[in-house]
Coordinates of C-alpha atoms in Angstrom, one line a residue:
X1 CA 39.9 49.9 58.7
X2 CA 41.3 46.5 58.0
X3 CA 39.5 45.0 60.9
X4 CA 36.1 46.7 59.1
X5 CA 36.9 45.0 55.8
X6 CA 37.6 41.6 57.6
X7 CA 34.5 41.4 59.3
X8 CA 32.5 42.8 56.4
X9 CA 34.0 40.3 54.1
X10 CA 33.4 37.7 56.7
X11 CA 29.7 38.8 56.2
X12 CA 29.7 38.2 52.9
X13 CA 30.7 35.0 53.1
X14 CA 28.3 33.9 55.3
X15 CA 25.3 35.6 53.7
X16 CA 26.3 33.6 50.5
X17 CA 26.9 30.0 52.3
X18 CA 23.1 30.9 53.7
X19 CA 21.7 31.9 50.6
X20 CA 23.1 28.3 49.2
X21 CA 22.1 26.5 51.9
X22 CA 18.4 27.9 51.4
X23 CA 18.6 27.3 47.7
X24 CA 19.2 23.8 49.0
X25 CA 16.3 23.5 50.6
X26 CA 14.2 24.8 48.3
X27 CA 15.3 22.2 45.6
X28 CA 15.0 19.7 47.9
X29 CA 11.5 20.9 49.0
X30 CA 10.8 20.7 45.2
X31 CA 11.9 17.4 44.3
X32 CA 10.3 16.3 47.5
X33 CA 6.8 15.7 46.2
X34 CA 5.2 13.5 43.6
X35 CA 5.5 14.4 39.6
X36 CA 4.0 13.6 36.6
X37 CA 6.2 13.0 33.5
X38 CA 5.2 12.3 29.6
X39 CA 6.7 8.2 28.1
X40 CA 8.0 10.3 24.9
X41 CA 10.1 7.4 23.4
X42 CA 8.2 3.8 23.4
X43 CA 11.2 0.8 22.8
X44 CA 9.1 -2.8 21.9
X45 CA 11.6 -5.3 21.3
X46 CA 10.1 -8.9 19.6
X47 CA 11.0 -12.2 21.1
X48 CA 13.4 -14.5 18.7
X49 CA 11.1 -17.3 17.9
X50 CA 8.3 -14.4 16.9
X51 CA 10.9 -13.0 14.2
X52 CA 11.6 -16.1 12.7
X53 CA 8.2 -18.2 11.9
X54 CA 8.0 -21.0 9.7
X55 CA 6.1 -23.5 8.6
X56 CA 8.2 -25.9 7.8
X57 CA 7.6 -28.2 11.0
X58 CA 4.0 -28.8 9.0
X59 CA 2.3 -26.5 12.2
X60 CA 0.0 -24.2 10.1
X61 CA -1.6 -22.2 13.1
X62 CA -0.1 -19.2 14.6
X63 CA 1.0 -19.7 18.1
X64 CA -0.4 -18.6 21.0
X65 CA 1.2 -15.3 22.8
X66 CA 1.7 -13.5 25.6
X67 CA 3.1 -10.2 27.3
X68 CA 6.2 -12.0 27.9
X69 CA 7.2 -12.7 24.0
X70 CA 8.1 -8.7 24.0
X71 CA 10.3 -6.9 26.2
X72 CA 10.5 -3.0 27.0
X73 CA 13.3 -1.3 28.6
X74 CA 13.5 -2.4 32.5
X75 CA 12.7 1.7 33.0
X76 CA 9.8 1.2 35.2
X77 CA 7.9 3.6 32.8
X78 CA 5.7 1.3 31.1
X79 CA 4.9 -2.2 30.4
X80 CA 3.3 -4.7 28.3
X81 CA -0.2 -5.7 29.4
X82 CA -1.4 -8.2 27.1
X83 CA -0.5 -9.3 23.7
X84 CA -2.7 -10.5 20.5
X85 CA -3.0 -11.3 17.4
X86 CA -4.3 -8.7 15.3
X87 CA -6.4 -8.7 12.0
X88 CA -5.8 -11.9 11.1
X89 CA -8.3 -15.6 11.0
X90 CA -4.8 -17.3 13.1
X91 CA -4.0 -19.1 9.7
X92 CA -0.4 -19.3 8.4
X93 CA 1.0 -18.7 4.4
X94 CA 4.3 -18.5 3.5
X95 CA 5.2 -14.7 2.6
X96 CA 2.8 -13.3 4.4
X97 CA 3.2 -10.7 7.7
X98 CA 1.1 -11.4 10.7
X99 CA -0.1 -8.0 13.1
X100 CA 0.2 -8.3 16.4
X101 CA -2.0 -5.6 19.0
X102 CA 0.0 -4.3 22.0
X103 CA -1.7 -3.0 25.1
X104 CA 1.0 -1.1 26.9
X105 CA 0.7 0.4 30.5
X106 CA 2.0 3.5 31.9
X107 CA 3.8 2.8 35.6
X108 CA 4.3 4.5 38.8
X109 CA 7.8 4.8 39.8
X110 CA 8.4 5.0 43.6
X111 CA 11.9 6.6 45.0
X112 CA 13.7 6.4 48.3
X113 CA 11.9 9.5 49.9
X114 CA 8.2 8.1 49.9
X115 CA 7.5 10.2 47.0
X116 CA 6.8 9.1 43.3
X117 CA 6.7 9.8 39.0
X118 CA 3.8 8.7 37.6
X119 CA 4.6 8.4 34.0
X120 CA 1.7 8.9 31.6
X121 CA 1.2 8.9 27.1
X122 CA 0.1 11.9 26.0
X123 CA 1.0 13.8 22.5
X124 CA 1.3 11.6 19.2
X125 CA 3.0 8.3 19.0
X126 CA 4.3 6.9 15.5
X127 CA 7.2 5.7 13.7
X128 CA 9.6 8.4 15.1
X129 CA 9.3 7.4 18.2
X130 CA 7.7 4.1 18.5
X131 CA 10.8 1.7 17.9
X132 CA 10.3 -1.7 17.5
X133 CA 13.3 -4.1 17.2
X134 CA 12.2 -7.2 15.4
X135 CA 9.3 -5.5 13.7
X136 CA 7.3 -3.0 12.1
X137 CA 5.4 -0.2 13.4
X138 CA 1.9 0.2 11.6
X139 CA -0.2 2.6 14.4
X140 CA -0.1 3.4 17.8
X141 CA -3.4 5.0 19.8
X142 CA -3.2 6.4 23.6
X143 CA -5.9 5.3 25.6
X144 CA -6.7 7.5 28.3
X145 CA -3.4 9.3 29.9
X146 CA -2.2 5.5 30.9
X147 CA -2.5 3.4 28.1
X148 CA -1.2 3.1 24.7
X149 CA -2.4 0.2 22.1
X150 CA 0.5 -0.5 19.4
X151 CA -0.3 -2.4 16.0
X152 CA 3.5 -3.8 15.2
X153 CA 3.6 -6.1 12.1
X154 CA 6.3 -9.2 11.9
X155 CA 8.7 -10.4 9.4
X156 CA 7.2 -12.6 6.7
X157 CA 6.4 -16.4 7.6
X158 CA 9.6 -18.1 6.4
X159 CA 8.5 -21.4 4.6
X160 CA 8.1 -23.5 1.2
X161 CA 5.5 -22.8 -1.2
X162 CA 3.7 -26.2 -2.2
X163 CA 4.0 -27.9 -5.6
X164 CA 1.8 -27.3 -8.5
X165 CA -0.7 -29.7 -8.8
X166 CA -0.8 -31.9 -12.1
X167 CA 1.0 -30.2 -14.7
X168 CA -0.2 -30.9 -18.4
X169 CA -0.8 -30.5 -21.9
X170 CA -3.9 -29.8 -22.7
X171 CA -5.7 -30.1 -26.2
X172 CA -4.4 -26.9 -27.4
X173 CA -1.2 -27.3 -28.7
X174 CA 1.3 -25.7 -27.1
X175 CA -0.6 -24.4 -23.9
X176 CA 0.5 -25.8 -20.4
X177 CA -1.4 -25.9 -17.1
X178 CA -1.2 -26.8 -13.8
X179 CA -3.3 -26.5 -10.6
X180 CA -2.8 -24.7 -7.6
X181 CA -1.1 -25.8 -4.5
X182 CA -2.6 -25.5 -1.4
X183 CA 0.3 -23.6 0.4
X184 CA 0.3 -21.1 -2.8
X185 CA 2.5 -17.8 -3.7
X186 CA 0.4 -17.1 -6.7
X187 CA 3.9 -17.2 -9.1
X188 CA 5.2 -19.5 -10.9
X189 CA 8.3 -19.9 -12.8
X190 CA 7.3 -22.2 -15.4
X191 CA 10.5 -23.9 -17.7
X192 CA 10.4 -25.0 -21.1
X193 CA 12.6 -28.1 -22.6
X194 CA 13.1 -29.6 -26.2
X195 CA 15.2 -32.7 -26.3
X196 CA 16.8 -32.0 -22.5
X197 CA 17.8 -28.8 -23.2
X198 CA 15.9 -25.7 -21.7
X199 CA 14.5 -23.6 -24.2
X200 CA 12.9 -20.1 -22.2
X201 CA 11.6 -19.7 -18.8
X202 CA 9.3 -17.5 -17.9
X203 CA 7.5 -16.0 -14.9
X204 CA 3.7 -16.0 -14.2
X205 CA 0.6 -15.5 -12.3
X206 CA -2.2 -17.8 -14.0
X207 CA -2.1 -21.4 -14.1
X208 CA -2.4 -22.0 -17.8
X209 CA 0.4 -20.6 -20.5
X210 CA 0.6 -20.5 -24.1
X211 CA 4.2 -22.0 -24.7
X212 CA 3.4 -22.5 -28.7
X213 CA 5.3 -19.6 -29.8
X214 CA 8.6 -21.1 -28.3
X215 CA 8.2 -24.6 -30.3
X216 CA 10.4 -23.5 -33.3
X217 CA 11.8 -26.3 -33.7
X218 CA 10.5 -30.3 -34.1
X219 CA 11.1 -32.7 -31.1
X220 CA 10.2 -33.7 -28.0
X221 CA 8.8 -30.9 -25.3
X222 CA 8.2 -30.8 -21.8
X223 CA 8.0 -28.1 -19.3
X224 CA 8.8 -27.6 -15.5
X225 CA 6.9 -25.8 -12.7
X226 CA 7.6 -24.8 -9.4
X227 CA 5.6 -22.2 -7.0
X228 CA 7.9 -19.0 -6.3
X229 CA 7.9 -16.0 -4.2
X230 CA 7.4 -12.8 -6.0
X231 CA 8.0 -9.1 -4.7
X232 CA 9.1 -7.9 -1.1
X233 CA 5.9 -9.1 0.3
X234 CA 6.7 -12.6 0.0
X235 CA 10.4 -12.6 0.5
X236 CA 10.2 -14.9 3.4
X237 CA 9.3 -17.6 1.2
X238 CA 11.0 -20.1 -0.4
X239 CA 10.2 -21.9 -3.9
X240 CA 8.9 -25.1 -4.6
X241 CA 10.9 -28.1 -6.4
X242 CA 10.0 -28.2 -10.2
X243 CA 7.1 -31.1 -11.3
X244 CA 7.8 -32.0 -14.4
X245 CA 5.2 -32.6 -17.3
X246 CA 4.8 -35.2 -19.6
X247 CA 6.5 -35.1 -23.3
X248 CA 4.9 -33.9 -26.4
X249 CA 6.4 -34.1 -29.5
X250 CA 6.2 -31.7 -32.4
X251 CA 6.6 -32.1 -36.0
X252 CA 8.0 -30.2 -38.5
X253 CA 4.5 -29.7 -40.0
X254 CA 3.4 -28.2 -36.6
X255 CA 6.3 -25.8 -35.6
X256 CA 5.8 -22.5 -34.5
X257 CA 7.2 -19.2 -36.9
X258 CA 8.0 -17.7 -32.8
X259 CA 5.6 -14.8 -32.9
X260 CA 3.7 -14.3 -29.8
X261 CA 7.0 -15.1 -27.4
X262 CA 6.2 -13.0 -23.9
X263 CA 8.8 -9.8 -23.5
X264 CA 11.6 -10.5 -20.6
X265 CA 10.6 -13.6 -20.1
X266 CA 7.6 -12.5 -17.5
X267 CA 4.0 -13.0 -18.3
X268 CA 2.6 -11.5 -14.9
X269 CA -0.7 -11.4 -15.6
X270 CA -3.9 -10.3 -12.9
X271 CA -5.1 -12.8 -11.0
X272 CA -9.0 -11.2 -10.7
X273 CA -10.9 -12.9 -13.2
X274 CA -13.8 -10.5 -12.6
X275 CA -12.7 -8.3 -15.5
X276 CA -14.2 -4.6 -15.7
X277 CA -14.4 -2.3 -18.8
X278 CA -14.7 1.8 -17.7
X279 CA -16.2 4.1 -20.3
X280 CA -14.3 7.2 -19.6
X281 CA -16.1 9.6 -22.5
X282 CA -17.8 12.7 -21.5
X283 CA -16.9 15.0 -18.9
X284 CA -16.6 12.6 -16.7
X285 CA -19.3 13.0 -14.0
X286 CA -21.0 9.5 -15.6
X287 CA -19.0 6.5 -15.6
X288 CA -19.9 3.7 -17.6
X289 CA -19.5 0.4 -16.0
X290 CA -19.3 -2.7 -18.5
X291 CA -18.6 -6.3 -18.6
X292 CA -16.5 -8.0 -20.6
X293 CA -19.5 -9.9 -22.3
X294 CA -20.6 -6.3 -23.0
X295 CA -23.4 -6.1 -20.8
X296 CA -24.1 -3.2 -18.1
X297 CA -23.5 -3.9 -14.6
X298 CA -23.6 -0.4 -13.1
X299 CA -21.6 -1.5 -10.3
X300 CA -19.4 0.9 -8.6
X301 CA -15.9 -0.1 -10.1
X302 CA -13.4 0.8 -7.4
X303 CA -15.9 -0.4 -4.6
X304 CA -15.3 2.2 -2.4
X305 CA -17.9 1.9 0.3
X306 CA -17.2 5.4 2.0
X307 CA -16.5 9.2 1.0
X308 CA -13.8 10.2 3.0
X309 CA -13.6 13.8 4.2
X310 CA -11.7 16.7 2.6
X311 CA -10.8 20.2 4.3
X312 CA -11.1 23.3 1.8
X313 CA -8.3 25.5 3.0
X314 CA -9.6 28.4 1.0
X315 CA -12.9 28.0 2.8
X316 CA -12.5 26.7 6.1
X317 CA -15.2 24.1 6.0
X318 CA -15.0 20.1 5.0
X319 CA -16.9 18.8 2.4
X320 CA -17.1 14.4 1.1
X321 CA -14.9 14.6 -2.3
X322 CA -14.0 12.3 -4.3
X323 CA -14.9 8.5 -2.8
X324 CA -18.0 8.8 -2.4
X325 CA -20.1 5.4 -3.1
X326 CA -22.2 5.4 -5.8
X327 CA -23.1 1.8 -4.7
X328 CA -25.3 0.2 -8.0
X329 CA -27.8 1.2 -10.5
X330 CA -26.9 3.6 -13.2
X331 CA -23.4 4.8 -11.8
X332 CA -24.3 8.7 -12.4
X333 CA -23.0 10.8 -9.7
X334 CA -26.0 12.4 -7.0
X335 CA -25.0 15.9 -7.9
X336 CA -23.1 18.6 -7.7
X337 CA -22.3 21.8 -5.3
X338 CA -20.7 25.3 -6.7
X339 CA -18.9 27.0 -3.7
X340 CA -19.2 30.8 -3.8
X341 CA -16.3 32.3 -5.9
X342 CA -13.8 34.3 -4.7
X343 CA -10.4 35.5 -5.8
X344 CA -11.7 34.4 -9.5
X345 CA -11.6 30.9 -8.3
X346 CA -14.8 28.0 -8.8
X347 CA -14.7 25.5 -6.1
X348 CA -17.2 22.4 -7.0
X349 CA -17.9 19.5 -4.6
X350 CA -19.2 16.4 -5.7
X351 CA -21.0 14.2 -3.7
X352 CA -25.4 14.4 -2.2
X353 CA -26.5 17.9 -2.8
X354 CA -30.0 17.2 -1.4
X355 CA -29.8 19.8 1.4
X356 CA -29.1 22.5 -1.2
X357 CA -26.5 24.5 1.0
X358 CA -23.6 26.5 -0.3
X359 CA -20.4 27.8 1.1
X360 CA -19.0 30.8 0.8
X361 CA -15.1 30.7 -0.1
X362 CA -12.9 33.4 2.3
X363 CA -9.5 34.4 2.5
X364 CA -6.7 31.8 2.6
X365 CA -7.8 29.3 6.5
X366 CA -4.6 27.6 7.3
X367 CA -1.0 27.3 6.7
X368 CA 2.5 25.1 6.1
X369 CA 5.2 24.6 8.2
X370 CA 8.0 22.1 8.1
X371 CA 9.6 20.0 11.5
X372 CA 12.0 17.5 11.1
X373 CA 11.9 17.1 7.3
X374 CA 8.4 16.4 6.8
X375 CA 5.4 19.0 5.7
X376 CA 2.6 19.5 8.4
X377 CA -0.6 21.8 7.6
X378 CA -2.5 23.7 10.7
X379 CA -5.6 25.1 10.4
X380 CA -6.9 28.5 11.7
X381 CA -8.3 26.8 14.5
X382 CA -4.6 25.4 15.5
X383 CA -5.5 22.0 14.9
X384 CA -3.2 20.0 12.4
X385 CA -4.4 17.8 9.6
X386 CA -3.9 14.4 10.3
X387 CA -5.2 11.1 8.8
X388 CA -7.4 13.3 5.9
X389 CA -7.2 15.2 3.0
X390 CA -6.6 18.9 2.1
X391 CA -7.5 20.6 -0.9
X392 CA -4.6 23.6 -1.1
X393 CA -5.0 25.7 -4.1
X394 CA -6.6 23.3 -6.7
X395 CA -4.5 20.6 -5.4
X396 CA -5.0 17.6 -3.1
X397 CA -2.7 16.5 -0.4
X398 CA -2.8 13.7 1.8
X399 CA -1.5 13.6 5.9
X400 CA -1.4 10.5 8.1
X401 CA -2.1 9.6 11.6
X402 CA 0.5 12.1 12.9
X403 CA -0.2 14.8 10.4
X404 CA 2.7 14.2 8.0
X405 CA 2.0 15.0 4.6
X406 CA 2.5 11.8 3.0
X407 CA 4.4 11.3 -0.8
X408 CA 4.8 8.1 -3.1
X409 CA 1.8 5.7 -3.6
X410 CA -0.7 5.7 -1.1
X411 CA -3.6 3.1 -1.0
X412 CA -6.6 3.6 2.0
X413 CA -8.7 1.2 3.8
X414 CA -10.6 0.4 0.7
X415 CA -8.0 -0.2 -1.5
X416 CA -7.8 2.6 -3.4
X417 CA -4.5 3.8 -4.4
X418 CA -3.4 6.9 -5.4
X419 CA 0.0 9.2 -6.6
X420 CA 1.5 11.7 -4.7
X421 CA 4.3 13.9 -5.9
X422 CA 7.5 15.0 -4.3
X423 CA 5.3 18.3 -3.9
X424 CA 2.5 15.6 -2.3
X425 CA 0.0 17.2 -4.8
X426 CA -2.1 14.3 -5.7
X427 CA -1.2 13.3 -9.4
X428 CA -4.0 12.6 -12.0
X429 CA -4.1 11.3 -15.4
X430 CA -0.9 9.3 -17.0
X431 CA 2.5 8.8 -15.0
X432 CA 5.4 6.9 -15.5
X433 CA 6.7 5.8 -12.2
X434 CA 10.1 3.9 -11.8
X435 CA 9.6 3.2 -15.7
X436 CA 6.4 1.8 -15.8
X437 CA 3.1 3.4 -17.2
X438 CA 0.1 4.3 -14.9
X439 CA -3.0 6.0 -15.0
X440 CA -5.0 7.8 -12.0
X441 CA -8.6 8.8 -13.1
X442 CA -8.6 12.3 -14.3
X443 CA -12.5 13.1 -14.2
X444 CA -13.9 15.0 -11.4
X445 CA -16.2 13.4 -8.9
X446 CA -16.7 9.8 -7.0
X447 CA -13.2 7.8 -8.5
X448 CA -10.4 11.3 -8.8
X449 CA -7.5 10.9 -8.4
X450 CA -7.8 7.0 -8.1
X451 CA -5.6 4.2 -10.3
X452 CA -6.8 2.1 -12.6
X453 CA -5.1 -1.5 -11.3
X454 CA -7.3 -5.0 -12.0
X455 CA -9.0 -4.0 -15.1
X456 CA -9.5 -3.3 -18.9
X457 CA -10.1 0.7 -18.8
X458 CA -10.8 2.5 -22.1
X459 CA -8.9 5.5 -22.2
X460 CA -10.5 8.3 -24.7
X461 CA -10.6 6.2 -28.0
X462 CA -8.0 3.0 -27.1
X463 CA -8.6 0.4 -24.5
X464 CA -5.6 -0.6 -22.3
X465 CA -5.1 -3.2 -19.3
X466 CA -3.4 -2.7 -15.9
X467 CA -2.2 -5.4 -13.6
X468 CA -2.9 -6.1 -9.9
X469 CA 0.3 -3.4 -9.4
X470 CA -1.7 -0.6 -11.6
X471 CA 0.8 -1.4 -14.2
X472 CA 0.2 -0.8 -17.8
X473 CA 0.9 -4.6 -19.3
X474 CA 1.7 -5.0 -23.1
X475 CA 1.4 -8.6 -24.9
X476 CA -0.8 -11.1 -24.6
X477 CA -3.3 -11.6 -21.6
X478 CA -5.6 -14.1 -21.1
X479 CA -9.7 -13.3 -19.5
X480 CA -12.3 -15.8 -19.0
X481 CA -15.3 -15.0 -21.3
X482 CA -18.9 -14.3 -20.4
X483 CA -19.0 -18.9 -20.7
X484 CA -15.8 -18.9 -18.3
X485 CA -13.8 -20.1 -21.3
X486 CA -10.1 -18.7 -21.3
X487 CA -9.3 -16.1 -24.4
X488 CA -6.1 -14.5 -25.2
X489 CA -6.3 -10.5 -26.0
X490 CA -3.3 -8.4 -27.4
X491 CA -1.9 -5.3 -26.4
X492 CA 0.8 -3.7 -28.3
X493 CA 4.3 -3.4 -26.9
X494 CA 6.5 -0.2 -27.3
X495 CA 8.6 0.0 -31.0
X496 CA 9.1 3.6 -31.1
X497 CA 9.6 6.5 -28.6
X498 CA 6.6 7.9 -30.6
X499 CA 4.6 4.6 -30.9
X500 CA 0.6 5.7 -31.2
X501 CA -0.4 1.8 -30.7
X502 CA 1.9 1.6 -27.3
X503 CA -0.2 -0.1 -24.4
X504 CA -3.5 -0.4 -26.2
X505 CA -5.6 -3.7 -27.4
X506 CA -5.4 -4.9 -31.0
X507 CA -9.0 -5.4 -32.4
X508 CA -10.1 -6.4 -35.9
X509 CA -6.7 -7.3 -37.5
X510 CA -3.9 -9.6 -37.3
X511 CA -0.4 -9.5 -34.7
X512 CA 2.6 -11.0 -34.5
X513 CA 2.2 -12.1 -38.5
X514 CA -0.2 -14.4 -38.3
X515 CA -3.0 -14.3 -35.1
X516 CA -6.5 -13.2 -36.0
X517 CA -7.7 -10.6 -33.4
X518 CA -11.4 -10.0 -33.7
X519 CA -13.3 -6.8 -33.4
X520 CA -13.9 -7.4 -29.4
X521 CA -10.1 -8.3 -29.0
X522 CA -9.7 -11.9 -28.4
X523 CA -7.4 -14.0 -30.7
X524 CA -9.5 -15.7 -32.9
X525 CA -8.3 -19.7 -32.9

């Protein structure tokens, strides 16, 4: 019996020793054979002369570059093809971030036995896993299974900004100016002196300032003015030494009472001196489009060029919304289209009705889900927004290149920016963001959703000015007139948390205790 269960056992074991020893084989008959196997992590890593660009050797073109000025991991995976500048005329400025175009290459990988991986892109590429060390990402695009062009942005062009050119008096009294360099930020931080000491300084984007309302007192005044860098765009940069103008005295018959001195001691002001007025009565599918000698231009104000292309979720079908060009003439909108109601809910799109179609709205085409913190939309057809709109219950939401719902400001290839909340509905109408004021167009059709930035708007009765930034700007700004002659307009600061006046222009009176403001707005001097 023992003798049975010894040579049973003994079975056993070798039944199991064969079974591994098969398994063996099989795994090595598997691995034996060529495979394919997806890049999902791309590593770019910039070169040290690349991350560090100046100009102050006086050498105002961008280098030349090659394949070898970035380095990828030695992984045998992929590698760097060629290497370009992208987007750009190969001119330098101090501030500014130059784009660089990537060609990558996916690699064959050979291995002891004869038999190899050939690695290949497929699947998205962006931020979250496109790491550049040195740079920024800005897009990536797989070409083919074996090729992957990256756009990677560098640091900003470390430099100095040039002087200003000739700063003056001029007849006014009071108001200084200055020319432009030719290496130029745009900024200035212009200082005022009486007797030696300094007086105010103050920050600005023209090249003339009114420095009047600071000469309180008689004596002898000069100012100083030096190019600077301003916001993280330009942070690279470095400012300018101060030039000095000459002295101009001031008696006691000519002092200033001090109204009309510039809040926080900044008087950014927009730089465009192509000034619009939008008429934004009515219902809104007209815009109005003036001026600011008051004549009709009937241009199309945000110059948008294109429509861009909006999936109805509660229809399943795209349609052009808001965007579309209305290019020049009267600036009415081509029409409208009614979607068929459904669940008691109207659906209009603007844009070229000429084909007369409608679209019949169904049941809900579509639906949310969240991956690694961020908001993703797939549509019944299992395809993910990406790089479009959606219109989601009354709302607009915006998704980039990988399909992420996007949040904050967002501005598109036509330079059109917009708000979107925390939610990523698209915001219209006012908005105060990180404490200052801004407004995105509220009426439906060609400019929703958009923000007023670069212009004079009239909002319902009160005209108001935002800045470059879309900021809502109070106190003085200064627009050429219809002869190209500087004027001054006013807009009234904040006094009260219930202030009616707050943002808008002063017309027909008198600020400040003493400046004439006529019916059109300008200062009357």
């Amino acid at each position: 019996m023992k003798r049975q269960m010894k040579k049973s056992a003994k079975r056993s074991l070798w039944q199991c020793l064969l079974l591994i020893v098969l398994l063996l084989m099989m795994s090595v008959t598997v691995w034996a054979a060529d495979r394919n196997a997806r890049i999902s992590t791309v590593k770019i890593t910039v070169s040290d002369y690349l991350k560090d660009l100046s100009l102050e050797g006086g050498d105002h073109e961008l280098p030349s570059l090659s394949e070898s000025d970035f380095a990828v991991p030695d992984t045998d995976q992929y590698v760097i093809d060629s290497a370009e500048w992208y987007d750009t005329n190969g001119s330098l400025t101090v501030g500014t971030q130059p784009k660089v175009l990537l060609y990558l290459s996916a690699q064959e990988k050979e291995h002891a036995n004869g038999y190899s991986t050939f690695y290949y892109f497929n699947g998205s590429y962006n931020s979250s896993n496109v790491r550049i060390s040195g740079g920024t990402f800005v897009s990536a695009q797989t070409i083919g299974n074996y090729g992957l062009r990256v756009v990677l942005s560098l640091k900003g062009i470390k430099g100095t900004y040039g002087e200003p050119v000739s700063p003056r008096w001029s007849t006014a009294l009071g108001m200084a100016t200055w020319g432009q360099p030719t290496m130029s930020s745009g900024y200035y931080k212009v200082t005022l002196f009486r007797d030696g000491s300094r007086v105010t300084t103050i920050t600005t984007d023209q090249t003339n300032l009114n420095l009047y309302p600071y000469m309180t007192r008689a004596g002898g005044y000069y100012f100083e003015v030096s190019s600077i860098p301003y916001g993280t765009s330009q942070s690279g940069g470095q400012a300018s030494l101060g030039i000095q103008s000459d002295s101009l005295i001031v008696t006691e018959s000519q002092i200033s009472s001090g109204s009309g001195q510039y809040p926080n001691g900044t008087y950014i002001l927009n730089q465009n001196q192509n000034q619009t007025i939008t008429n934004l009565y009515g219902s809104g599918s007209t815009n109005t489009v003036i001026s600011t000698n008051g004549t009709s231009t009937g241009v199309d104000l945000y110059n948008s060029g294109t429509s861009y292309t909006v999936y109805n979720a509660n229809t399943g079908h795209t349609s052009t919304l808001p965007g579309v060009n209305l290019g020049t003439g009267t600036g009415t909108t081509t029409g409208t289209q009614t979607l068929g109601t459904g669940n008691n809910t109207t659906y209009t799109v603007y844009g070229d009705t000429t084909n007369g179609s409608t679209q019949s709205q169904g049941a809900l085409s579509g639906s949310w889900y969240k991956s690694g913190g961020s908001w993703y939309f797939r549509t019944v057809t299992g395809q993910n927004m990406a790089n479009t709109w959606l219109l989601w219950q009354d709302h607009y939401y915006r998704f980039d290149a990988s399909g992420r719902m996007l949040t904050g400001f967002y501005t598109d290839t036509n330079g059109a920016t917009y708000y979107l909340r925390d939610s990523g509905a698209m915001k219209v109408s006012w908005a105060v963001i990180n404490g200052a004021w801004y407004y995105f167009n509220p009426a439906e059709g060609p400019y929703y959703g958009m923000m007023f930035k670069n212009q004079i708007a009239i909002v319902g009765p009160k005209t108001y000015y935002f800045d470059h930034d879309g900021r809502m700007r109070t106190g003085w700004v200064i627009m050429k007139d219809s002869s190209g002659q500087d004027q001054y307009y006013y807009f009234y600061p904040k006094t009260s948390e219930n202030d009616s006046n707050y943002g808008h222009m002063a017309k027909s009176t008198t600020v400040l205790g003493g400046y004439t403001i006529a019916a059109d707005g300008h200062w009357v001097h």
